[in-house]
Amino acid sequence: MPNSKWLKPAAFFLVLGLTPLPGVKADEPLAVRQKAPPFQLQAQDGRTISLADRRGKGWTVLYFYPKAGTPGCTTQACAFRDALREVRDQNAEVYGVSTDAAPVLAEFHKKYRLNFTLQSEPDACVTDAYGVKLPVVKVAKRWTFIIDPELVIRDINDDVDPALDAKIVAGRLKKLRGGG
């Protein structure tokens, strides 16, 4: 029987995305100036959304969040809702991505009167491709990517404050576009 004193802390570290064993590395996340991994995902309203369709149409804000309806995720979504004009003034669209099923996202979208698209990613393949999937569980870390019109990653925030993310994104977009 394995020593349960070691198993509980190890499971805790894995759920948090940390490596409890020396010399074991997690996959490297994407970096600024890399091409954004392509994807096609189902939106909360049943439409299929493809990143490739955004080429040449403006900037894309892709924010990953753990679970719709939880306090931090609700705060972040409502902050983007309230700041959407500032983001769109920078020729950008916002897409929230989680591993929740589309019907869960549809309910979340309606309940909080969100004015941008949520995307369902229940198999966590895109979350994994962006390097934001927590080990073992199919849940995303809270990260935000800003992608330019040529689908190149221009900014990555891996230390997201749910309440401030939308305002930070609007400011980063303005700087990246040369306006400030």
PDB file of C-alpha atoms in Angstrom:
ATOM      1  CA  MET A   1       0.000   0.000   0.000  1.00  0.00           C
ATOM      2  CA  PRO A   2       1.467   3.404  -0.960  1.00  0.00           C
ATOM      3  CA  ASN A   3       2.186   5.919   1.754  1.00  0.00           C
ATOM      4  CA  SER A   4      -0.974   8.043   1.914  1.00  0.00           C
ATOM      5  CA  LYS A   5       0.984  10.914   3.516  1.00  0.00           C
ATOM      6  CA  TRP A   6       2.684  11.423   0.122  1.00  0.00           C
ATOM      7  CA  LEU A   7      -0.348  10.784  -2.111  1.00  0.00           C
ATOM      8  CA  LYS A   8      -2.543  13.558  -0.726  1.00  0.00           C
ATOM      9  CA  PRO A   9       0.044  16.346  -1.173  1.00  0.00           C
ATOM     10  CA  ALA A  10       0.978  14.991  -4.621  1.00  0.00           C
ATOM     11  CA  ALA A  11      -2.657  15.059  -5.732  1.00  0.00           C
ATOM     12  CA  PHE A  12      -2.971  18.593  -4.371  1.00  0.00           C
ATOM     13  CA  PHE A  13       0.041  19.770  -6.402  1.00  0.00           C
ATOM     14  CA  LEU A  14      -1.238  18.094  -9.565  1.00  0.00           C
ATOM     15  CA  VAL A  15      -4.671  19.716  -9.268  1.00  0.00           C
ATOM     16  CA  LEU A  16      -2.994  23.099  -8.868  1.00  0.00           C
ATOM     17  CA  GLY A  17      -0.854  22.470 -11.937  1.00  0.00           C
ATOM     18  CA  LEU A  18       2.344  22.223  -9.918  1.00  0.00           C
ATOM     19  CA  THR A  19       4.896  19.426 -10.159  1.00  0.00           C
ATOM     20  CA  PRO A  20       5.567  17.751  -6.807  1.00  0.00           C
ATOM     21  CA  LEU A  21       8.568  15.732  -8.037  1.00  0.00           C
ATOM     22  CA  PRO A  22      11.963  17.299  -8.785  1.00  0.00           C
ATOM     23  CA  GLY A  23      13.044  17.171 -12.420  1.00  0.00           C
ATOM     24  CA  VAL A  24       9.508  16.704 -13.819  1.00  0.00           C
ATOM     25  CA  LYS A  25       8.454  19.576 -16.093  1.00  0.00           C
ATOM     26  CA  ALA A  26       5.006  20.489 -17.346  1.00  0.00           C
ATOM     27  CA  ASP A  27       4.582  21.253 -21.055  1.00  0.00           C
ATOM     28  CA  GLU A  28       5.871  24.687 -22.007  1.00  0.00           C
ATOM     29  CA  PRO A  29       3.120  27.239 -22.628  1.00  0.00           C
ATOM     30  CA  LEU A  30       2.875  29.219 -25.830  1.00  0.00           C
ATOM     31  CA  ALA A  31       4.948  32.350 -26.226  1.00  0.00           C
ATOM     32  CA  VAL A  32       4.424  35.823 -27.655  1.00  0.00           C
ATOM     33  CA  ARG A  33       5.106  35.976 -31.433  1.00  0.00           C
ATOM     34  CA  GLN A  34       4.057  32.346 -31.977  1.00  0.00           C
ATOM     35  CA  LYS A  35       1.152  31.475 -34.258  1.00  0.00           C
ATOM     36  CA  ALA A  36      -1.965  30.844 -32.212  1.00  0.00           C
ATOM     37  CA  PRO A  37      -3.061  27.200 -32.351  1.00  0.00           C
ATOM     38  CA  PRO A  38      -6.070  26.867 -34.685  1.00  0.00           C
ATOM     39  CA  PHE A  39      -9.395  25.605 -33.377  1.00  0.00           C
ATOM     40  CA  GLN A  40     -13.081  25.180 -34.086  1.00  0.00           C
ATOM     41  CA  LEU A  41     -15.359  25.235 -31.062  1.00  0.00           C
ATOM     42  CA  GLN A  42     -19.070  25.313 -30.377  1.00  0.00           C
ATOM     43  CA  ALA A  43     -20.399  28.617 -29.089  1.00  0.00           C
ATOM     44  CA  GLN A  44     -23.052  28.938 -26.397  1.00  0.00           C
ATOM     45  CA  ASP A  45     -25.672  29.445 -29.133  1.00  0.00           C
ATOM     46  CA  GLY A  46     -24.676  26.346 -31.124  1.00  0.00           C
ATOM     47  CA  ARG A  47     -22.637  28.122 -33.824  1.00  0.00           C
ATOM     48  CA  THR A  48     -19.228  26.772 -34.736  1.00  0.00           C
ATOM     49  CA  ILE A  49     -16.494  29.343 -34.195  1.00  0.00           C
ATOM     50  CA  SER A  50     -13.145  28.954 -35.952  1.00  0.00           C
ATOM     51  CA  LEU A  51     -10.072  30.997 -35.133  1.00  0.00           C
ATOM     52  CA  ALA A  52      -9.130  30.850 -38.841  1.00  0.00           C
ATOM     53  CA  ASP A  53     -12.272  32.865 -39.622  1.00  0.00           C
ATOM     54  CA  ARG A  54     -10.791  35.750 -37.605  1.00  0.00           C
ATOM     55  CA  ARG A  55      -7.779  36.139 -39.931  1.00  0.00           C
ATOM     56  CA  GLY A  56      -7.683  39.704 -41.237  1.00  0.00           C
ATOM     57  CA  LYS A  57     -10.807  40.709 -39.292  1.00  0.00           C
ATOM     58  CA  GLY A  58      -9.250  42.376 -36.285  1.00  0.00           C
ATOM     59  CA  TRP A  59      -7.750  41.387 -32.983  1.00  0.00           C
ATOM     60  CA  THR A  60      -8.938  38.431 -30.924  1.00  0.00           C
ATOM     61  CA  VAL A  61      -9.030  38.259 -27.144  1.00  0.00           C
ATOM     62  CA  LEU A  62      -9.154  34.660 -26.035  1.00  0.00           C
ATOM     63  CA  TYR A  63      -9.617  34.194 -22.329  1.00  0.00           C
ATOM     64  CA  PHE A  64      -9.651  30.788 -20.687  1.00  0.00           C
ATOM     65  CA  TYR A  65     -11.503  30.305 -17.423  1.00  0.00           C
ATOM     66  CA  PRO A  66     -12.110  27.305 -15.154  1.00  0.00           C
ATOM     67  CA  LYS A  67     -15.885  27.007 -14.732  1.00  0.00           C
ATOM     68  CA  ALA A  68     -18.924  29.088 -15.640  1.00  0.00           C
ATOM     69  CA  GLY A  69     -20.941  30.354 -12.708  1.00  0.00           C
ATOM     70  CA  THR A  70     -18.165  30.287 -10.128  1.00  0.00           C
ATOM     71  CA  PRO A  71     -17.380  33.592  -8.399  1.00  0.00           C
ATOM     72  CA  GLY A  72     -14.102  34.400 -10.199  1.00  0.00           C
ATOM     73  CA  CYS A  73     -15.393  33.347 -13.609  1.00  0.00           C
ATOM     74  CA  THR A  74     -18.587  35.355 -13.163  1.00  0.00           C
ATOM     75  CA  THR A  75     -16.576  38.413 -12.095  1.00  0.00           C
ATOM     76  CA  GLN A  76     -14.328  38.097 -15.151  1.00  0.00           C
ATOM     77  CA  ALA A  77     -17.189  37.557 -17.612  1.00  0.00           C
ATOM     78  CA  CYS A  78     -19.163  40.498 -16.247  1.00  0.00           C
ATOM     79  CA  ALA A  79     -16.049  42.697 -16.366  1.00  0.00           C
ATOM     80  CA  PHE A  80     -15.634  41.873 -20.070  1.00  0.00           C
ATOM     81  CA  ARG A  81     -19.349  42.517 -20.615  1.00  0.00           C
ATOM     82  CA  ASP A  82     -19.056  45.935 -18.986  1.00  0.00           C
ATOM     83  CA  ALA A  83     -15.829  46.890 -20.813  1.00  0.00           C
ATOM     84  CA  LEU A  84     -16.687  45.399 -24.195  1.00  0.00           C
ATOM     85  CA  ARG A  85     -17.028  48.791 -25.899  1.00  0.00           C
ATOM     86  CA  GLU A  86     -13.441  49.683 -24.888  1.00  0.00           C
ATOM     87  CA  VAL A  87     -12.185  46.383 -26.301  1.00  0.00           C
ATOM     88  CA  ARG A  88     -14.193  46.686 -29.525  1.00  0.00           C
ATOM     89  CA  ASP A  89     -12.970  50.279 -29.923  1.00  0.00           C
ATOM     90  CA  GLN A  90      -9.552  48.629 -30.388  1.00  0.00           C
ATOM     91  CA  ASN A  91     -10.928  46.487 -33.269  1.00  0.00           C
ATOM     92  CA  ALA A  92     -11.039  43.334 -31.132  1.00  0.00           C
ATOM     93  CA  GLU A  93     -13.547  40.627 -30.299  1.00  0.00           C
ATOM     94  CA  VAL A  94     -13.675  38.720 -27.014  1.00  0.00           C
ATOM     95  CA  TYR A  95     -14.125  34.949 -26.731  1.00  0.00           C
ATOM     96  CA  GLY A  96     -14.330  33.128 -23.413  1.00  0.00           C
ATOM     97  CA  VAL A  97     -13.306  29.457 -23.454  1.00  0.00           C
ATOM     98  CA  SER A  98     -14.032  26.821 -20.829  1.00  0.00           C
ATOM     99  CA  THR A  99     -14.467  23.073 -20.681  1.00  0.00           C
ATOM    100  CA  ASP A 100     -18.121  23.493 -19.729  1.00  0.00           C
ATOM    101  CA  ALA A 101     -20.750  22.017 -22.070  1.00  0.00           C
ATOM    102  CA  ALA A 102     -22.498  24.424 -24.468  1.00  0.00           C
ATOM    103  CA  PRO A 103     -25.866  24.288 -22.612  1.00  0.00           C
ATOM    104  CA  VAL A 104     -24.120  25.303 -19.369  1.00  0.00           C
ATOM    105  CA  LEU A 105     -22.497  28.213 -21.212  1.00  0.00           C
ATOM    106  CA  ALA A 106     -25.835  29.204 -22.769  1.00  0.00           C
ATOM    107  CA  GLU A 107     -27.395  29.434 -19.304  1.00  0.00           C
ATOM    108  CA  PHE A 108     -24.406  31.399 -17.961  1.00  0.00           C
ATOM    109  CA  HIS A 109     -24.503  33.733 -20.992  1.00  0.00           C
ATOM    110  CA  LYS A 110     -28.215  34.414 -20.551  1.00  0.00           C
ATOM    111  CA  LYS A 111     -28.151  34.772 -16.748  1.00  0.00           C
ATOM    112  CA  TYR A 112     -25.443  37.444 -16.822  1.00  0.00           C
ATOM    113  CA  ARG A 113     -26.540  39.076 -20.106  1.00  0.00           C
ATOM    114  CA  LEU A 114     -23.134  38.591 -21.680  1.00  0.00           C
ATOM    115  CA  ASN A 115     -22.560  40.403 -24.982  1.00  0.00           C
ATOM    116  CA  PHE A 116     -19.676  38.326 -26.351  1.00  0.00           C
ATOM    117  CA  THR A 117     -19.230  34.697 -27.352  1.00  0.00           C
ATOM    118  CA  LEU A 118     -18.486  31.843 -24.979  1.00  0.00           C
ATOM    119  CA  GLN A 119     -16.989  28.673 -26.436  1.00  0.00           C
ATOM    120  CA  SER A 120     -17.404  25.140 -25.178  1.00  0.00           C
ATOM    121  CA  GLU A 121     -14.387  22.880 -25.122  1.00  0.00           C
ATOM    122  CA  PRO A 122     -15.387  19.756 -23.147  1.00  0.00           C
ATOM    123  CA  ASP A 123     -12.553  17.535 -24.414  1.00  0.00           C
ATOM    124  CA  ALA A 124      -9.906  20.119 -23.320  1.00  0.00           C
ATOM    125  CA  CYS A 125      -7.833  19.715 -26.520  1.00  0.00           C
ATOM    126  CA  VAL A 126      -7.683  23.455 -27.246  1.00  0.00           C
ATOM    127  CA  THR A 127      -7.085  24.208 -23.586  1.00  0.00           C
ATOM    128  CA  ASP A 128      -4.192  21.753 -23.737  1.00  0.00           C
ATOM    129  CA  ALA A 129      -2.871  23.206 -27.029  1.00  0.00           C
ATOM    130  CA  TYR A 130      -2.714  26.654 -25.419  1.00  0.00           C
ATOM    131  CA  GLY A 131      -0.866  25.202 -22.424  1.00  0.00           C
ATOM    132  CA  VAL A 132      -3.527  26.182 -19.918  1.00  0.00           C
ATOM    133  CA  LYS A 133      -5.059  22.810 -19.007  1.00  0.00           C
ATOM    134  CA  LEU A 134      -4.640  21.720 -15.434  1.00  0.00           C
ATOM    135  CA  PRO A 135      -3.041  18.281 -15.154  1.00  0.00           C
ATOM    136  CA  VAL A 136      -5.352  15.325 -14.549  1.00  0.00           C
ATOM    137  CA  VAL A 137      -8.613  17.306 -14.696  1.00  0.00           C
ATOM    138  CA  LYS A 138     -10.286  18.847 -17.747  1.00  0.00           C
ATOM    139  CA  VAL A 139     -10.285  22.404 -16.440  1.00  0.00           C
ATOM    140  CA  ALA A 140      -8.524  25.495 -17.755  1.00  0.00           C
ATOM    141  CA  LYS A 141      -6.271  27.801 -15.823  1.00  0.00           C
ATOM    142  CA  ARG A 142      -7.262  31.471 -15.956  1.00  0.00           C
ATOM    143  CA  TRP A 143      -5.114  32.892 -18.787  1.00  0.00           C
ATOM    144  CA  THR A 144      -5.767  35.565 -21.416  1.00  0.00           C
ATOM    145  CA  PHE A 145      -4.248  35.707 -24.905  1.00  0.00           C
ATOM    146  CA  ILE A 146      -4.335  38.674 -27.275  1.00  0.00           C
ATOM    147  CA  ILE A 147      -4.023  37.543 -30.887  1.00  0.00           C
ATOM    148  CA  ASP A 148      -3.386  39.917 -33.792  1.00  0.00           C
ATOM    149  CA  PRO A 149      -5.272  39.910 -37.128  1.00  0.00           C
ATOM    150  CA  GLU A 150      -2.659  37.513 -38.613  1.00  0.00           C
ATOM    151  CA  LEU A 151      -3.373  35.085 -35.752  1.00  0.00           C
ATOM    152  CA  VAL A 152      -0.050  35.651 -34.015  1.00  0.00           C
ATOM    153  CA  ILE A 153      -0.042  35.772 -30.216  1.00  0.00           C
ATOM    154  CA  ARG A 154       0.925  39.295 -29.159  1.00  0.00           C
ATOM    155  CA  ASP A 155       0.267  39.171 -25.415  1.00  0.00           C
ATOM    156  CA  ILE A 156      -0.197  36.492 -22.753  1.00  0.00           C
ATOM    157  CA  ASN A 157      -1.405  37.104 -19.221  1.00  0.00           C
ATOM    158  CA  ASP A 158      -0.928  34.094 -16.953  1.00  0.00           C
ATOM    159  CA  ASP A 159      -1.611  36.033 -13.752  1.00  0.00           C
ATOM    160  CA  VAL A 160      -5.157  37.194 -14.405  1.00  0.00           C
ATOM    161  CA  ASP A 161      -7.153  39.210 -11.906  1.00  0.00           C
ATOM    162  CA  PRO A 162     -10.772  38.431 -12.879  1.00  0.00           C
ATOM    163  CA  ALA A 163     -12.027  41.890 -11.907  1.00  0.00           C
ATOM    164  CA  LEU A 164      -9.307  43.778 -13.812  1.00  0.00           C
ATOM    165  CA  ASP A 165      -8.674  41.556 -16.852  1.00  0.00           C
ATOM    166  CA  ALA A 166     -10.992  43.399 -19.248  1.00  0.00           C
ATOM    167  CA  LYS A 167      -9.529  46.839 -18.457  1.00  0.00           C
ATOM    168  CA  ILE A 168      -5.986  45.476 -18.681  1.00  0.00           C
ATOM    169  CA  VAL A 169      -6.794  43.884 -22.051  1.00  0.00           C
ATOM    170  CA  ALA A 170      -8.228  47.153 -23.405  1.00  0.00           C
ATOM    171  CA  GLY A 171      -5.059  48.990 -22.368  1.00  0.00           C
ATOM    172  CA  ARG A 172      -2.762  46.302 -23.802  1.00  0.00           C
ATOM    173  CA  LEU A 173      -4.666  46.359 -27.097  1.00  0.00           C
ATOM    174  CA  LYS A 174      -4.263  50.122 -27.326  1.00  0.00           C
ATOM    175  CA  LYS A 175      -0.484  49.824 -26.781  1.00  0.00           C
ATOM    176  CA  LEU A 176      -0.101  46.888 -29.167  1.00  0.00           C
ATOM    177  CA  ARG A 177      -1.991  48.790 -31.861  1.00  0.00           C
ATOM    178  CA  GLY A 178       0.308  51.792 -31.374  1.00  0.00           C
ATOM    179  CA  GLY A 179      -2.229  54.043 -29.716  1.00  0.00           C
ATOM    180  CA  GLY A 180      -0.747  54.529 -26.316  1.00  0.00           C
TER     181      GLY A 180
END
